[in-house]
Amino acid sequence: MSAFNEFKYILDESFRMLRRRKASNIISVIIMGFSLLVLLIFILVTLNISMVIDNAREEMRVYVYLENGLDQDVIERVRTGLYNFDSVRGVVFVPREEALERFRERLGEGSALVDDLETNPLPNSFEIRMKRAYSTGEEMGRIAGKIGDWDGVEDVRYGKDWVERGEKIVLGFYMTDFTLGIIVFLSIVFVISNTVRLSILSGRKSIEILKLVGATNRYIQVPFIFEGAFQGVISAVLAVILLWVSYKVGSRYLPGITFFRLDGIAGFVALCAVLGAAGSYIAIRKYLKR
Amino acid sequence: MPEEKRIIAGIYHLSKRLSRHFTLKDINFQVANGEFVFLVGPSGAGKSTLLRMMYMDDVPDSGQVIVGRFVSTRMKRSTICSLRRKIGIVFQDFRLLEDRTVFENVAVAMKVSGRGMSEIKREMTDILSRVGLYHKRYECPAALSGGEQQRVAIARAIANRPSILLADEPTGNLDPYVTKEIMELLFKINSGGTAVLLATHDVELVRSFGQRTIYLEDGRVVKDSGRVFEGDLLRSISDSQVERRAREFRDRRIGRGEKQDGTGNTNRPEGGG
């Protein structure tokens, strides 16, 4: 059979099957569409939260406080040392006078307290900006530990608790998405496998006839696999449309939330097609093996 | 010049246990090209099982079935498809695809054989005209009478120009008038060179046509009105194991005192009615 004839046959048979079992196909697509919607909502929330946390990480600094009265060459040595870390993106020296000025600004109305000080209690310091990929509690902790031992360094601080808490939140969301993803995807394989099994049962007379006239297993299987893949695609598209509508409504109340990128959506639809085909394949293979 | 007779299908020392109390025992018969053979026996005699083993839907417990170049003892799932594309099968219950037209029902057999739509359309006129259903090509089976449905099944069975057509009680659901029509159609197909092996319990039907008849009773062939020898078919199969078995089989027969001529054929009457 030429490739074109075979493709045409597969399309004909698949649409014939979808038409024949219209009601059950619609029901299973709706069930799967809503299950996928729940998963997509979770993934979208995770995406947005991790973006917020990523942006916050971008703003994270490691502060290196220097001892008072250091020579310029010691300060330069510390600066050079800081640049030697792969994870460091930029280093800014903050003289103690500027630090006091920043403190004054931060206090706002209470800045009069600063004016009462006779001497500047704040030390010179370096502000380290981390490279994005290294903005983790672990890496910050690692370099902070090392820098703390250097000559001329009084203390090293970073928002340890904040960073770790943020990381835990994101990890929690990822774990939830992962677990939910597995459950939803497995249930999709199961639902499609069952829908196709019903399709097989209703069409088993046709399958027997096809076998009697010499149809290969592939000839019989492929339309069913296509049917499963088609259900997967339609459910995924349904879920994405529903999510898009919810997103449009939601973004009125929560401006700034992000939607999935087009390539992400395409990947998701393709994944659902593969899962649908897999569910179908399991069902028809089981039947033909008997 | 008439075509030389050669075996195109055969059953050799076949045994099959069908239930606790019933076994097909040492069944032997062969069908030559262009032959019309009735396989007769009461209901439950194992006729359908024999046919099923000929299109390899079931396997013998011992012995073997050979159809064309296909040998039951070395069949794989993939080769079963190839066998079925080379034979035609007709059933009592027609087995048509209810949701497809006459045209599509016949076309499906041609499609699975890898034939393109233009070729199918070209040949369909001839095939459907031969069974007298060209004018009903766009009807679905539900709109046809029993006789017409059986004609569609026959059209499907001959669509790939098989060398043998296996018919399992093809007139079992039909009235005598339609039965006669279907039988005439099968004879017409047979006259075109396709061998027909028709299983039936209807002894009267068989008598009225006077063709070669194999009688099956209590799980054995009790009479074969025109037996042909299996040598030709076995020799044409290149498998050394099968050739050895064939030699052993021939030797046993010679040992039993049956004479053999120089071509490997025993001196038994040729089949063909």
Tab-separated table of N, CA and C in Angstrom, chain B residues 85-200:
chain	number	residue	atom	x	y	z
B	85	ARG	N	-5.095	-13.209	2.304
B	85	ARG	CA	-5.264	-12.348	1.128
B	85	ARG	C	-5.280	-13.176	-0.142
B	86	LYS	N	-4.825	-14.419	-0.025
B	86	LYS	CA	-4.744	-15.260	-1.231
B	86	LYS	C	-5.875	-16.259	-1.318
B	87	ILE	N	-6.720	-16.287	-0.290
B	87	ILE	CA	-7.892	-17.177	-0.360
B	87	ILE	C	-9.151	-16.334	-0.144
B	88	GLY	N	-10.291	-16.922	-0.502
B	88	GLY	CA	-11.545	-16.224	-0.241
B	88	GLY	C	-12.329	-17.021	0.797
B	89	ILE	N	-13.018	-16.316	1.676
B	89	ILE	CA	-13.797	-17.027	2.704
B	89	ILE	C	-15.226	-16.469	2.718
B	90	VAL	N	-16.194	-17.401	2.752
B	90	VAL	CA	-17.605	-16.993	2.799
B	90	VAL	C	-18.259	-17.732	3.963
B	91	PHE	N	-19.096	-17.009	4.706
B	91	PHE	CA	-19.724	-17.609	5.885
B	91	PHE	C	-21.243	-17.625	5.752
B	92	GLN	N	-21.848	-18.442	6.611
B	92	GLN	CA	-23.309	-18.512	6.652
B	92	GLN	C	-23.907	-17.155	7.027
B	93	ASP	N	-23.237	-16.465	7.980
B	93	ASP	CA	-23.795	-15.197	8.465
B	93	ASP	C	-23.211	-13.986	7.727
B	94	PHE	N	-22.692	-14.189	6.566
B	94	PHE	CA	-22.207	-13.152	5.628
B	94	PHE	C	-20.995	-12.354	6.124
B	95	ARG	N	-21.024	-11.952	7.397
B	95	ARG	CA	-19.942	-11.152	8.013
B	95	ARG	C	-19.572	-9.931	7.173
B	96	LEU	N	-20.531	-9.060	7.040
B	96	LEU	CA	-20.279	-7.815	6.306
B	96	LEU	C	-20.111	-6.665	7.300
B	97	LEU	N	-19.430	-5.629	6.854
B	97	LEU	CA	-19.284	-4.430	7.686
B	97	LEU	C	-20.578	-3.624	7.526
B	98	GLU	N	-21.345	-3.580	8.609
B	98	GLU	CA	-22.700	-3.027	8.538
B	98	GLU	C	-22.726	-1.531	8.197
B	99	ASP	N	-21.653	-0.833	8.604
B	99	ASP	CA	-21.668	0.622	8.420
B	99	ASP	C	-21.038	1.034	7.090
B	100	ARG	N	-20.841	0.080	6.204
B	100	ARG	CA	-20.237	0.425	4.904
B	100	ARG	C	-21.087	-0.068	3.749
B	101	THR	N	-20.898	0.592	2.632
B	101	THR	CA	-21.663	0.236	1.444
B	101	THR	C	-21.128	-1.071	0.852
B	102	VAL	N	-21.866	-1.562	-0.127
B	102	VAL	CA	-21.448	-2.763	-0.852
B	102	VAL	C	-20.040	-2.535	-1.422
B	103	PHE	N	-19.878	-1.391	-2.061
B	103	PHE	CA	-18.585	-1.043	-2.660
B	103	PHE	C	-17.463	-1.107	-1.613
B	104	GLU	N	-17.713	-0.471	-0.467
B	104	GLU	CA	-16.673	-0.406	0.569
B	104	GLU	C	-16.385	-1.775	1.172
B	105	ASN	N	-17.444	-2.599	1.302
B	105	ASN	CA	-17.245	-3.945	1.842
B	105	ASN	C	-16.312	-4.771	0.965
B	106	VAL	N	-16.489	-4.634	-0.340
B	106	VAL	CA	-15.642	-5.397	-1.259
B	106	VAL	C	-14.247	-4.752	-1.326
B	107	ALA	N	-14.251	-3.417	-1.302
B	107	ALA	CA	-12.977	-2.696	-1.434
B	107	ALA	C	-12.028	-2.978	-0.275
B	108	VAL	N	-12.606	-3.271	0.896
B	108	VAL	CA	-11.749	-3.446	2.067
B	108	VAL	C	-10.773	-4.615	1.866
B	109	ALA	N	-11.252	-5.675	1.223
B	109	ALA	CA	-10.368	-6.831	0.987
B	109	ALA	C	-9.242	-6.452	0.035
B	110	MET	N	-9.567	-5.574	-0.915
B	110	MET	CA	-8.539	-5.164	-1.886
B	110	MET	C	-7.572	-4.174	-1.244
B	111	LYS	N	-8.113	-3.317	-0.381
B	111	LYS	CA	-7.254	-2.333	0.290
B	111	LYS	C	-6.209	-3.027	1.154
B	112	VAL	N	-6.639	-4.032	1.933
B	112	VAL	CA	-5.673	-4.683	2.823
B	112	VAL	C	-4.601	-5.424	2.026
B	113	SER	N	-4.907	-5.719	0.761
B	113	SER	CA	-3.893	-6.348	-0.085
B	113	SER	C	-2.970	-5.308	-0.701
B	114	GLY	N	-3.194	-4.045	-0.353
B	114	GLY	CA	-2.291	-2.990	-0.787
B	114	GLY	C	-2.623	-2.411	-2.139
B	115	ARG	N	-3.873	-2.617	-2.586
B	115	ARG	CA	-4.218	-2.076	-3.905
B	115	ARG	C	-4.775	-0.662	-3.776
B	116	GLY	N	-4.388	0.162	-4.718
B	116	GLY	CA	-4.775	1.574	-4.673
B	116	GLY	C	-6.218	1.773	-5.106
B	117	MET	N	-6.747	2.936	-4.770
B	117	MET	CA	-8.155	3.221	-5.015
B	117	MET	C	-8.498	3.208	-6.503
B	118	SER	N	-7.576	3.691	-7.346
B	118	SER	CA	-7.908	3.744	-8.772
B	118	SER	C	-8.040	2.323	-9.334
B	119	GLU	N	-7.165	1.440	-8.887
B	119	GLU	CA	-7.239	0.043	-9.323
B	119	GLU	C	-8.526	-0.614	-8.796
B	120	ILE	N	-8.835	-0.310	-7.544
B	120	ILE	CA	-10.040	-0.888	-6.929
B	120	ILE	C	-11.276	-0.467	-7.729
B	121	LYS	N	-11.341	0.829	-8.044
B	121	LYS	CA	-12.509	1.336	-8.790
B	121	LYS	C	-12.593	0.678	-10.152
B	122	ARG	N	-11.441	0.511	-10.778
B	122	ARG	CA	-11.406	-0.079	-12.112
B	122	ARG	C	-11.963	-1.511	-12.096
B	123	GLU	N	-11.562	-2.274	-11.085
B	123	GLU	CA	-11.958	-3.694	-11.037
B	123	GLU	C	-13.347	-3.911	-10.438
B	124	MET	N	-13.778	-2.945	-9.668
B	124	MET	CA	-15.037	-3.129	-8.937
B	124	MET	C	-16.227	-3.354	-9.869
B	125	THR	N	-16.228	-2.661	-10.991
B	125	THR	CA	-17.341	-2.803	-11.931
B	125	THR	C	-17.484	-4.268	-12.337
B	126	ASP	N	-16.367	-4.883	-12.668
B	126	ASP	CA	-16.391	-6.275	-13.090
B	126	ASP	C	-16.828	-7.196	-11.949
B	127	ILE	N	-16.218	-6.985	-10.774
B	127	ILE	CA	-16.521	-7.875	-9.635
B	127	ILE	C	-17.998	-7.792	-9.260
B	128	LEU	N	-18.502	-6.560	-9.126
B	128	LEU	CA	-19.893	-6.411	-8.706
B	128	LEU	C	-20.862	-6.844	-9.808
B	129	SER	N	-20.449	-6.691	-11.054
B	129	SER	CA	-21.316	-7.161	-12.154
B	129	SER	C	-21.404	-8.683	-12.131
B	130	ARG	N	-20.281	-9.327	-11.808
B	130	ARG	CA	-20.279	-10.792	-11.768
B	130	ARG	C	-21.253	-11.339	-10.734
B	131	VAL	N	-21.400	-10.625	-9.613
B	131	VAL	CA	-22.354	-11.099	-8.594
B	131	VAL	C	-23.710	-10.402	-8.742
B	132	GLY	N	-23.851	-9.595	-9.767
B	132	GLY	CA	-25.130	-8.951	-10.068
B	132	GLY	C	-25.529	-7.864	-9.092
B	133	LEU	N	-24.557	-7.158	-8.556
B	133	LEU	CA	-24.903	-6.137	-7.551
B	133	LEU	C	-24.344	-4.753	-7.874
B	134	TYR	N	-23.928	-4.563	-9.130
B	134	TYR	CA	-23.318	-3.278	-9.456
B	134	TYR	C	-24.293	-2.126	-9.184
B	135	HIS	N	-25.569	-2.370	-9.489
B	135	HIS	CA	-26.565	-1.301	-9.295
B	135	HIS	C	-26.828	-1.008	-7.824
B	136	LYS	N	-26.348	-1.879	-6.935
B	136	LYS	CA	-26.582	-1.646	-5.495
B	136	LYS	C	-25.282	-1.302	-4.771
B	137	ARG	N	-24.296	-0.818	-5.511
B	137	ARG	CA	-22.975	-0.625	-4.911
B	137	ARG	C	-22.943	0.409	-3.788
B	138	TYR	N	-23.904	1.322	-3.781
B	138	TYR	CA	-23.890	2.339	-2.719
B	138	TYR	C	-24.874	2.036	-1.585
B	139	GLU	N	-25.431	0.828	-1.610
B	139	GLU	CA	-26.351	0.441	-0.524
B	139	GLU	C	-25.551	-0.159	0.629
B	140	CYS	N	-26.117	-0.024	1.852
B	140	CYS	CA	-25.497	-0.685	3.002
B	140	CYS	C	-26.140	-2.065	3.174
B	141	PRO	N	-25.462	-2.999	3.867
B	141	PRO	CA	-25.998	-4.356	3.986
B	141	PRO	C	-27.426	-4.414	4.516
B	142	ALA	N	-27.776	-3.514	5.435
B	142	ALA	CA	-29.117	-3.557	6.031
B	142	ALA	C	-30.206	-3.386	4.969
B	143	ALA	N	-29.864	-2.734	3.853
B	143	ALA	CA	-30.869	-2.487	2.811
B	143	ALA	C	-30.941	-3.643	1.805
B	144	LEU	N	-30.158	-4.700	2.048
B	144	LEU	CA	-30.113	-5.802	1.085
B	144	LEU	C	-30.805	-7.046	1.648
B	145	SER	N	-31.252	-7.913	0.733
B	145	SER	CA	-31.839	-9.194	1.164
B	145	SER	C	-30.696	-10.130	1.564
B	146	GLY	N	-31.061	-11.275	2.183
B	146	GLY	CA	-30.041	-12.247	2.605
B	146	GLY	C	-29.200	-12.707	1.424
B	147	GLY	N	-29.878	-13.016	0.319
B	147	GLY	CA	-29.168	-13.498	-0.866
B	147	GLY	C	-28.193	-12.444	-1.384
B	148	GLU	N	-28.649	-11.195	-1.369
B	148	GLU	CA	-27.780	-10.110	-1.850
B	148	GLU	C	-26.579	-9.920	-0.928
B	149	GLN	N	-26.843	-10.055	0.370
B	149	GLN	CA	-25.721	-9.912	1.318
B	149	GLN	C	-24.692	-11.015	1.080
B	150	GLN	N	-25.194	-12.222	0.792
B	150	GLN	CA	-24.237	-13.303	0.543
B	150	GLN	C	-23.470	-13.054	-0.758
B	151	ARG	N	-24.128	-12.417	-1.707
B	151	ARG	CA	-23.431	-12.077	-2.951
B	151	ARG	C	-22.307	-11.072	-2.688
B	152	VAL	N	-22.588	-10.130	-1.777
B	152	VAL	CA	-21.547	-9.150	-1.427
B	152	VAL	C	-20.357	-9.892	-0.795
B	153	ALA	N	-20.690	-10.835	0.107
B	153	ALA	CA	-19.625	-11.601	0.773
B	153	ALA	C	-18.816	-12.387	-0.260
B	154	ILE	N	-19.507	-12.928	-1.263
B	154	ILE	CA	-18.806	-13.683	-2.310
B	154	ILE	C	-17.941	-12.734	-3.151
B	155	ALA	N	-18.499	-11.563	-3.451
B	155	ALA	CA	-17.723	-10.570	-4.215
B	155	ALA	C	-16.447	-10.203	-3.460
B	156	ARG	N	-16.592	-10.021	-2.138
B	156	ARG	CA	-15.412	-9.698	-1.319
B	156	ARG	C	-14.405	-10.857	-1.363
B	157	ALA	N	-14.954	-12.101	-1.317
B	157	ALA	CA	-14.071	-13.270	-1.286
B	157	ALA	C	-13.290	-13.443	-2.586
B	158	ILE	N	-13.885	-13.018	-3.715
B	158	ILE	CA	-13.180	-13.222	-4.990
B	158	ILE	C	-12.425	-11.967	-5.446
B	159	ALA	N	-12.511	-10.909	-4.647
B	159	ALA	CA	-11.943	-9.618	-5.071
B	159	ALA	C	-10.448	-9.696	-5.370
B	160	ASN	N	-9.752	-10.563	-4.628
B	160	ASN	CA	-8.295	-10.660	-4.843
B	160	ASN	C	-7.923	-11.846	-5.721
B	161	ARG	N	-8.885	-12.339	-6.511
B	161	ARG	CA	-8.688	-13.483	-7.411
B	161	ARG	C	-8.006	-14.649	-6.698
B	162	PRO	N	-8.691	-15.224	-5.698
B	162	PRO	CA	-8.050	-16.304	-4.936
B	162	PRO	C	-7.995	-17.602	-5.746
B	163	SER	N	-7.063	-18.476	-5.366
B	163	SER	CA	-7.026	-19.774	-6.045
B	163	SER	C	-8.037	-20.721	-5.427
B	164	ILE	N	-8.422	-20.451	-4.194
B	164	ILE	CA	-9.442	-21.293	-3.548
B	164	ILE	C	-10.400	-20.435	-2.728
B	165	LEU	N	-11.648	-20.848	-2.756
B	165	LEU	CA	-12.669	-20.158	-1.975
B	165	LEU	C	-13.222	-21.138	-0.951
B	166	LEU	N	-13.147	-20.779	0.325
B	166	LEU	CA	-13.673	-21.638	1.379
B	166	LEU	C	-15.045	-21.100	1.768
B	167	ALA	N	-16.058	-21.945	1.666
B	167	ALA	CA	-17.416	-21.480	1.968
B	167	ALA	C	-17.996	-22.336	3.082
B	168	ASP	N	-18.319	-21.690	4.195
B	168	ASP	CA	-18.825	-22.415	5.360
B	168	ASP	C	-20.347	-22.238	5.437
B	169	GLU	N	-21.078	-23.244	5.026
B	169	GLU	CA	-22.548	-23.207	4.990
B	169	GLU	C	-23.052	-21.911	4.349
B	170	PRO	N	-22.628	-21.607	3.155
B	170	PRO	CA	-22.985	-20.290	2.577
B	170	PRO	C	-24.466	-20.127	2.294
B	171	THR	N	-25.199	-21.256	2.247
B	171	THR	CA	-26.631	-21.146	1.949
B	171	THR	C	-27.476	-21.459	3.179
B	172	GLY	N	-26.813	-21.590	4.308
B	172	GLY	CA	-27.502	-22.004	5.534
B	172	GLY	C	-28.621	-21.075	5.958
B	173	ASN	N	-28.510	-19.794	5.626
B	173	ASN	CA	-29.528	-18.829	6.063
B	173	ASN	C	-30.482	-18.444	4.927
B	174	LEU	N	-30.416	-19.179	3.832
B	174	LEU	CA	-31.155	-18.718	2.655
B	174	LEU	C	-32.259	-19.697	2.257
B	175	ASP	N	-33.299	-19.175	1.604
B	175	ASP	CA	-34.393	-20.058	1.167
B	175	ASP	C	-33.950	-20.829	-0.081
B	176	PRO	N	-34.696	-21.880	-0.450
B	176	PRO	CA	-34.236	-22.749	-1.542
B	176	PRO	C	-33.995	-22.002	-2.853
B	177	TYR	N	-34.833	-21.023	-3.153
B	177	TYR	CA	-34.687	-20.303	-4.414
B	177	TYR	C	-33.362	-19.536	-4.439
B	178	VAL	N	-33.096	-18.822	-3.328
B	178	VAL	CA	-31.861	-18.034	-3.251
B	178	VAL	C	-30.653	-18.970	-3.159
B	179	THR	N	-30.846	-20.111	-2.471
B	179	THR	CA	-29.777	-21.106	-2.372
B	179	THR	C	-29.305	-21.498	-3.765
B	180	LYS	N	-30.292	-21.733	-4.650
B	180	LYS	CA	-29.959	-22.156	-6.012
B	180	LYS	C	-29.150	-21.044	-6.714
B	181	GLU	N	-29.589	-19.823	-6.513
B	181	GLU	CA	-28.878	-18.684	-7.127
B	181	GLU	C	-27.427	-18.594	-6.655
B	182	ILE	N	-27.274	-18.756	-5.325
B	182	ILE	CA	-25.920	-18.653	-4.749
B	182	ILE	C	-25.042	-19.798	-5.254
B	183	MET	N	-25.648	-20.994	-5.325
B	183	MET	CA	-24.868	-22.142	-5.811
B	183	MET	C	-24.459	-21.920	-7.266
B	184	GLU	N	-25.360	-21.370	-8.040
B	184	GLU	CA	-25.024	-21.096	-9.448
B	184	GLU	C	-23.875	-20.092	-9.539
B	185	LEU	N	-23.936	-19.115	-8.667
B	185	LEU	CA	-22.864	-18.109	-8.649
B	185	LEU	C	-21.525	-18.754	-8.292
B	186	LEU	N	-21.567	-19.655	-7.285
B	186	LEU	CA	-20.323	-20.319	-6.875
B	186	LEU	C	-19.779	-21.199	-8.000
B	187	PHE	N	-20.690	-21.856	-8.734
B	187	PHE	CA	-20.237	-22.681	-9.862
B	187	PHE	C	-19.650	-21.805	-10.972
B	188	LYS	N	-20.273	-20.634	-11.149
B	188	LYS	CA	-19.765	-19.719	-12.162
B	188	LYS	C	-18.327	-19.281	-11.812
B	189	ILE	N	-18.139	-19.004	-10.524
B	189	ILE	CA	-16.797	-18.600	-10.064
B	189	ILE	C	-15.821	-19.761	-10.258
B	190	ASN	N	-16.310	-20.958	-9.913
B	190	ASN	CA	-15.480	-22.157	-10.058
B	190	ASN	C	-15.088	-22.388	-11.525
B	191	SER	N	-16.035	-22.113	-12.428
B	191	SER	CA	-15.730	-22.331	-13.852
B	191	SER	C	-14.649	-21.359	-14.340
B	192	GLY	N	-14.460	-20.269	-13.578
B	192	GLY	CA	-13.389	-19.326	-13.918
B	192	GLY	C	-12.026	-19.790	-13.426
B	193	GLY	N	-11.977	-20.935	-12.757
B	193	GLY	CA	-10.690	-21.490	-12.338
B	193	GLY	C	-10.443	-21.475	-10.836
B	194	THR	N	-11.352	-20.857	-10.068
B	194	THR	CA	-11.169	-20.825	-8.608
B	194	THR	C	-11.719	-22.114	-8.000
B	195	ALA	N	-10.882	-22.790	-7.221
B	195	ALA	CA	-11.363	-23.997	-6.537
B	195	ALA	C	-12.321	-23.576	-5.432
B	196	VAL	N	-13.321	-24.407	-5.172
B	196	VAL	CA	-14.280	-24.090	-4.105
B	196	VAL	C	-14.368	-25.287	-3.171
B	197	LEU	N	-14.206	-25.026	-1.878
B	197	LEU	CA	-14.428	-26.061	-0.868
B	197	LEU	C	-15.605	-25.577	-0.039
B	198	LEU	N	-16.723	-26.281	-0.183
B	198	LEU	CA	-17.958	-25.815	0.434
B	198	LEU	C	-18.402	-26.780	1.531
B	199	ALA	N	-18.458	-26.296	2.754
B	199	ALA	CA	-18.891	-27.142	3.870
B	199	ALA	C	-20.384	-26.969	4.066
B	200	THR	N	-21.085	-28.089	4.166
B	200	THR	CA	-22.541	-28.013	4.390
B	200	THR	C	-23.030	-29.268	5.099
